[in-house]
XYZ file of C-alpha atoms in Angstrom:
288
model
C 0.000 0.000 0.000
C 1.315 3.457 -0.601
C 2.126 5.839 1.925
C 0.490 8.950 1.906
C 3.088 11.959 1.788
C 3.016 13.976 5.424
C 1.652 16.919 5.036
C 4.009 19.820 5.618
C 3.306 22.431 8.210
C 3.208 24.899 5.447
C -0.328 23.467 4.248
C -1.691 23.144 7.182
C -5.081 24.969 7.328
C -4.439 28.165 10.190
C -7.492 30.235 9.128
C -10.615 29.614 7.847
C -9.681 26.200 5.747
C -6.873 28.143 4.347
C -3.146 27.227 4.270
C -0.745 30.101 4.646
C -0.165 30.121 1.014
C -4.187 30.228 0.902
C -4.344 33.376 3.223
C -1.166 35.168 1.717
C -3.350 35.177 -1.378
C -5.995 36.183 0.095
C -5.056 39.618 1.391
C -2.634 40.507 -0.993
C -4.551 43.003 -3.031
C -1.709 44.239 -5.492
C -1.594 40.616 -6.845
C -5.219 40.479 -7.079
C -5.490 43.345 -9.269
C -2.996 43.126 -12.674
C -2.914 46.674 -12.892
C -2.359 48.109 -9.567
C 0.922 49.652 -10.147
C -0.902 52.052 -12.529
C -3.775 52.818 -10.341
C -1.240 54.376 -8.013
C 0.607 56.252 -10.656
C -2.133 57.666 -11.619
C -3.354 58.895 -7.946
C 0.547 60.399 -7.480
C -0.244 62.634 -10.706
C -3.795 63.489 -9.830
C -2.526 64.182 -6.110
C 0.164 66.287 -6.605
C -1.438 68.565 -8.810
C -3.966 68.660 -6.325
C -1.374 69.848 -3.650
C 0.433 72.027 -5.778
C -3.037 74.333 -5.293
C -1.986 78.124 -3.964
C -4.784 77.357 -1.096
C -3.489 74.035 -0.307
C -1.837 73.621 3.190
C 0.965 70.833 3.691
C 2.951 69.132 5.938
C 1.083 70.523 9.067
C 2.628 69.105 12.449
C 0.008 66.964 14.514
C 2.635 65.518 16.647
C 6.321 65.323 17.224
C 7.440 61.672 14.862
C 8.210 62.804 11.162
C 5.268 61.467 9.757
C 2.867 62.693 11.653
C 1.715 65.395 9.212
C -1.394 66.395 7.522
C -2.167 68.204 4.458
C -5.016 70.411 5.001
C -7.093 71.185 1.647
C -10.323 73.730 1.447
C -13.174 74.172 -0.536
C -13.599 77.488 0.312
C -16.652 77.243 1.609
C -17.383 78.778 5.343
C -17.452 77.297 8.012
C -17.565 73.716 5.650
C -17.695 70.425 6.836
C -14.464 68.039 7.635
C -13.495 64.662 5.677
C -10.320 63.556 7.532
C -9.007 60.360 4.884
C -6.634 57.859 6.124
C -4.365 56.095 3.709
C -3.976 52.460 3.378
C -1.099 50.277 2.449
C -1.720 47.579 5.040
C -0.158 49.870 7.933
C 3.362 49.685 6.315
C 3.450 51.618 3.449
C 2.110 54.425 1.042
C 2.289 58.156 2.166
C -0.402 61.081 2.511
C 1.369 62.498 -0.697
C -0.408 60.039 -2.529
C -4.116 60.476 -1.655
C -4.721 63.909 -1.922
C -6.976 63.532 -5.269
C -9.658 61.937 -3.061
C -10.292 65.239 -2.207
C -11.946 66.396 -5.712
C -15.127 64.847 -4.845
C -15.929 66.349 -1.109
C -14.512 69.386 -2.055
C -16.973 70.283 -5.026
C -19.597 69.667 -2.467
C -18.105 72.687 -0.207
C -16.539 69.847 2.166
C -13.159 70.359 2.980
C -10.157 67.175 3.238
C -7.377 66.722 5.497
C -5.458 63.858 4.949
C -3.142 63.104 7.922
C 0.045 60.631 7.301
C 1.161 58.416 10.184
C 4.148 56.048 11.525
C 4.652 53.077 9.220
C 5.203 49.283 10.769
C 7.772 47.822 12.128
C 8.936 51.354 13.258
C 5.900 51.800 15.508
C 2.987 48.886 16.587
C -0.184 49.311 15.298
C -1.083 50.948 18.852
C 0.683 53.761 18.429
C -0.590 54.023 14.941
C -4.181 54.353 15.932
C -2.715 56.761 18.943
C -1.587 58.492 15.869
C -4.968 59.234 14.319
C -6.706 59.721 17.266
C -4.681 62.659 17.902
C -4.728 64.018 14.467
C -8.208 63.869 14.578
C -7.724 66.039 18.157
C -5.708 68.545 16.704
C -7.615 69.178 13.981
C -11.119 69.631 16.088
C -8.732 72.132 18.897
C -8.374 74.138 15.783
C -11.449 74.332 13.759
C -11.695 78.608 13.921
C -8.182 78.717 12.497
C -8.935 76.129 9.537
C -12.301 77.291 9.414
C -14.248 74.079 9.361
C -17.451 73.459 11.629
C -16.233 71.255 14.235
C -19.771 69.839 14.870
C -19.826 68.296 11.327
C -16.099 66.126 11.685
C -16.242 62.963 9.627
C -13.547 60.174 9.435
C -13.110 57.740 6.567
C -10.385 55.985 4.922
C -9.762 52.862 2.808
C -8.136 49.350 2.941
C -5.714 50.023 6.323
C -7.153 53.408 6.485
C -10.541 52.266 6.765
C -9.466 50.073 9.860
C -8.522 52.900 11.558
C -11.731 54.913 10.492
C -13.173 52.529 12.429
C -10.762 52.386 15.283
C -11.101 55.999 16.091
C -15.158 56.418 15.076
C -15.792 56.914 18.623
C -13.515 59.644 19.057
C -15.583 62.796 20.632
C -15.128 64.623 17.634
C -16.401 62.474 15.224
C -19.718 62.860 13.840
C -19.567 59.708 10.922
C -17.489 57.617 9.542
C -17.150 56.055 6.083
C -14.302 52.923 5.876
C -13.610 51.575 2.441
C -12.690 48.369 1.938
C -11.351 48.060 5.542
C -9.909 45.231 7.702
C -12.004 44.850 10.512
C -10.839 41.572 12.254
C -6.623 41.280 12.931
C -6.599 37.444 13.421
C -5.742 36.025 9.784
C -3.349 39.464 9.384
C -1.485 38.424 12.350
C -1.474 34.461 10.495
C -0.357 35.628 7.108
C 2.796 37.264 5.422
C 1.365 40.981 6.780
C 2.555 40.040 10.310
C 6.262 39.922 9.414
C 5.896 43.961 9.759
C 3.314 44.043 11.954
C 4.215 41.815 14.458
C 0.714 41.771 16.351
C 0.793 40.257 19.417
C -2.940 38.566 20.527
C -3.425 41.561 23.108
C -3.273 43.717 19.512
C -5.950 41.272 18.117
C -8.157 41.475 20.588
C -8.224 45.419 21.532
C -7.272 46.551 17.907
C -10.192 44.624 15.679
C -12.803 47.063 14.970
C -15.346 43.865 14.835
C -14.342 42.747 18.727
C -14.755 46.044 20.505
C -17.512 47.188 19.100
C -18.537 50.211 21.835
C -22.080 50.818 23.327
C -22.098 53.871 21.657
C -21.199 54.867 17.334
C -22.038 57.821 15.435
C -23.293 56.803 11.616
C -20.854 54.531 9.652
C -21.211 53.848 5.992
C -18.675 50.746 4.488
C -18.013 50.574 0.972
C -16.599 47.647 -0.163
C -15.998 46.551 -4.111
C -18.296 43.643 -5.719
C -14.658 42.486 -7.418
C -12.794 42.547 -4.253
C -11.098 39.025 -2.969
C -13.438 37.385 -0.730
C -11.666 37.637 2.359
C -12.173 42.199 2.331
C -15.206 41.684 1.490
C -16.312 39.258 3.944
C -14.555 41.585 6.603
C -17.092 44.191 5.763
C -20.085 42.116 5.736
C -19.581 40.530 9.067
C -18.419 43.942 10.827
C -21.830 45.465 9.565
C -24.052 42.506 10.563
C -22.225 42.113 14.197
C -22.927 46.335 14.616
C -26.283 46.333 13.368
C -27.044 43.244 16.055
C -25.916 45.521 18.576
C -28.135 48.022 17.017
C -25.520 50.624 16.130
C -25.869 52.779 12.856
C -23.523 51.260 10.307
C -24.635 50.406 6.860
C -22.783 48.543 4.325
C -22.947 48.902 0.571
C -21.442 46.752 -1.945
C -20.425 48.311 -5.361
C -20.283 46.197 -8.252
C -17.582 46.016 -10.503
C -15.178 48.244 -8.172
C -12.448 46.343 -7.257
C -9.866 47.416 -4.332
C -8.601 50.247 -6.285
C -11.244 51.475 -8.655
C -13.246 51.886 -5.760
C -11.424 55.131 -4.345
C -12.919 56.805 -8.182
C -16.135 56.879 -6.015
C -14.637 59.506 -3.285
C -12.921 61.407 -5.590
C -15.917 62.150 -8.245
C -18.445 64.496 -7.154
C -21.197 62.274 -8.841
C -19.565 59.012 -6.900
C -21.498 56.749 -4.381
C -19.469 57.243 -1.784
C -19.304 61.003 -2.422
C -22.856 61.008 -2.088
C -23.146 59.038 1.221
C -20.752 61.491 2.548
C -22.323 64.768 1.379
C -25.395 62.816 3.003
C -23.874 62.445 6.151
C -23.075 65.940 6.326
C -26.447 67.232 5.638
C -27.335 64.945 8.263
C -25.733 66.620 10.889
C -26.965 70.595 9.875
């Protein structure tokens, strides 16, 4: 009779029936999309002719590490609402540089857009990155008058990594909303897969730093966006995150996009006439 091979550690299912090849693949959203790199180009080009703007103000100190800057961009409407967008790149890369063109669709809605950079992994934990946003998000409602936004109408949104930390700092007494796009909502297969090496979550990070297990007694309005063409895993993260809220009977609604996948999606923030332009103009209006 033949022996049947051993099987190797390596292929051992660790998450959800998946191997660790299994649920490398399954976060790694560059792969997923072929044309990634260009997607990003593209953003650099649209985002630094965005910043190059005479009314555009950059690389404002929120806190004493280098990267903790924001770029502040107006509509020029008075007293406007905020949109404060966090970047993504899995908590380890990308730059606020690179996101400012989400900006075009708030802003021709008389919202204005700060987008605050923060500490990349390994040189900080994932704590003191969401210590990070929390206090750009302080810094920015302490000065309100000298931006000249309406502090009562502060929303917080961001996408992929950023929209984990949307949700991380949601209940932050400034907020009034929150919109996370295409977020990670549960840390337990990112502290299993190739993300980790970075990362290096420890299960104390797991437990207090997924959105989906400390859901508070208390949220203001959330809207998720994820894409109908995004890998399973993101947008199963979404979908469970919304049903577990909405059993605790907090406001957070999901909506899935078709066709968007993890980068097309961001051409519906940065449109006027996008969905998730929309919900956010919404939101605003919401909170006259």
């Amino acid at each position: 009779m033949t022996k049947r091979p051993q099987q190797s550690l390596s292929e051992k299912p660790i998450y959800r029936g998946m191997d660790r090849a299994a649920l490398d693949a399954a976060y790694n959203n560059s792969a997923a999309v072929a044309d990634s790199p260009n997607w990003i180009a593209r953003w650099r080009e649209r985002s630094a002719a965005v910043r190059a703007a005479s009314d555009a103000r950059l690389d404002i100190a929120y806190g004493k590490r280098p990267r903790m800057r924001l770029d502040y961009l107006p509509s020029g409407a008075r007293r406007a609402p905020l949109f404060v967008f966090i970047h993504g790149g899995y908590w380890q890369r990308n730059e606020k540089e690179t996101f400012a063109f989400v900006a075009d669709g708030p802003r021709a809605h008389g919202i204005d857009v700060a987008v605050p950079g923060y500490t990349l992994a390994p040189n900080v934990r994932l704590t003191d990155i969401v210590a990070e946003i929390r206090q750009a998000l302080s810094f920015l409602s302490e000065r309100a008058d000298d931006f000249g936004f309406d502090r009562e109408r502060l929303f917080v949104g961001g996408w992929s990594a950023g929209g984990h930390l949307a949700a991380m700092v949601a209940d932050h007494p400034a907020c009034r909303g929150g919109i996370p796009i295409s977020g990670i909502f549960e840390l337990e297969p990112i502290a299993l897969n190739y993300l980790n090496e970075k990362l290096q979550l420890d299960a104390g990070e797991v437990a207090r730093l997924s959105p989906l297990r400390e859901l508070p007694a208390r949220l203001p309005p959330l809207r998720l966006f994820v894409g109908g063409e995004e890998l399973p895993e993101l947008q199963r993260q979404s979908t469970d995150y919304a049903d577990a809220a909405r059993a605790r009977g907090l406001p957070v609604a999901l909506s899935v996009l078709p066709a968007h996948n993890h980068f097309s999606i961001l051409d519906e923030i940065c449109r006027p006439e996008g969905a998730i332009t929309r919900a956010l103009v919404e939101m605003a209006a919401n909170q006259r």
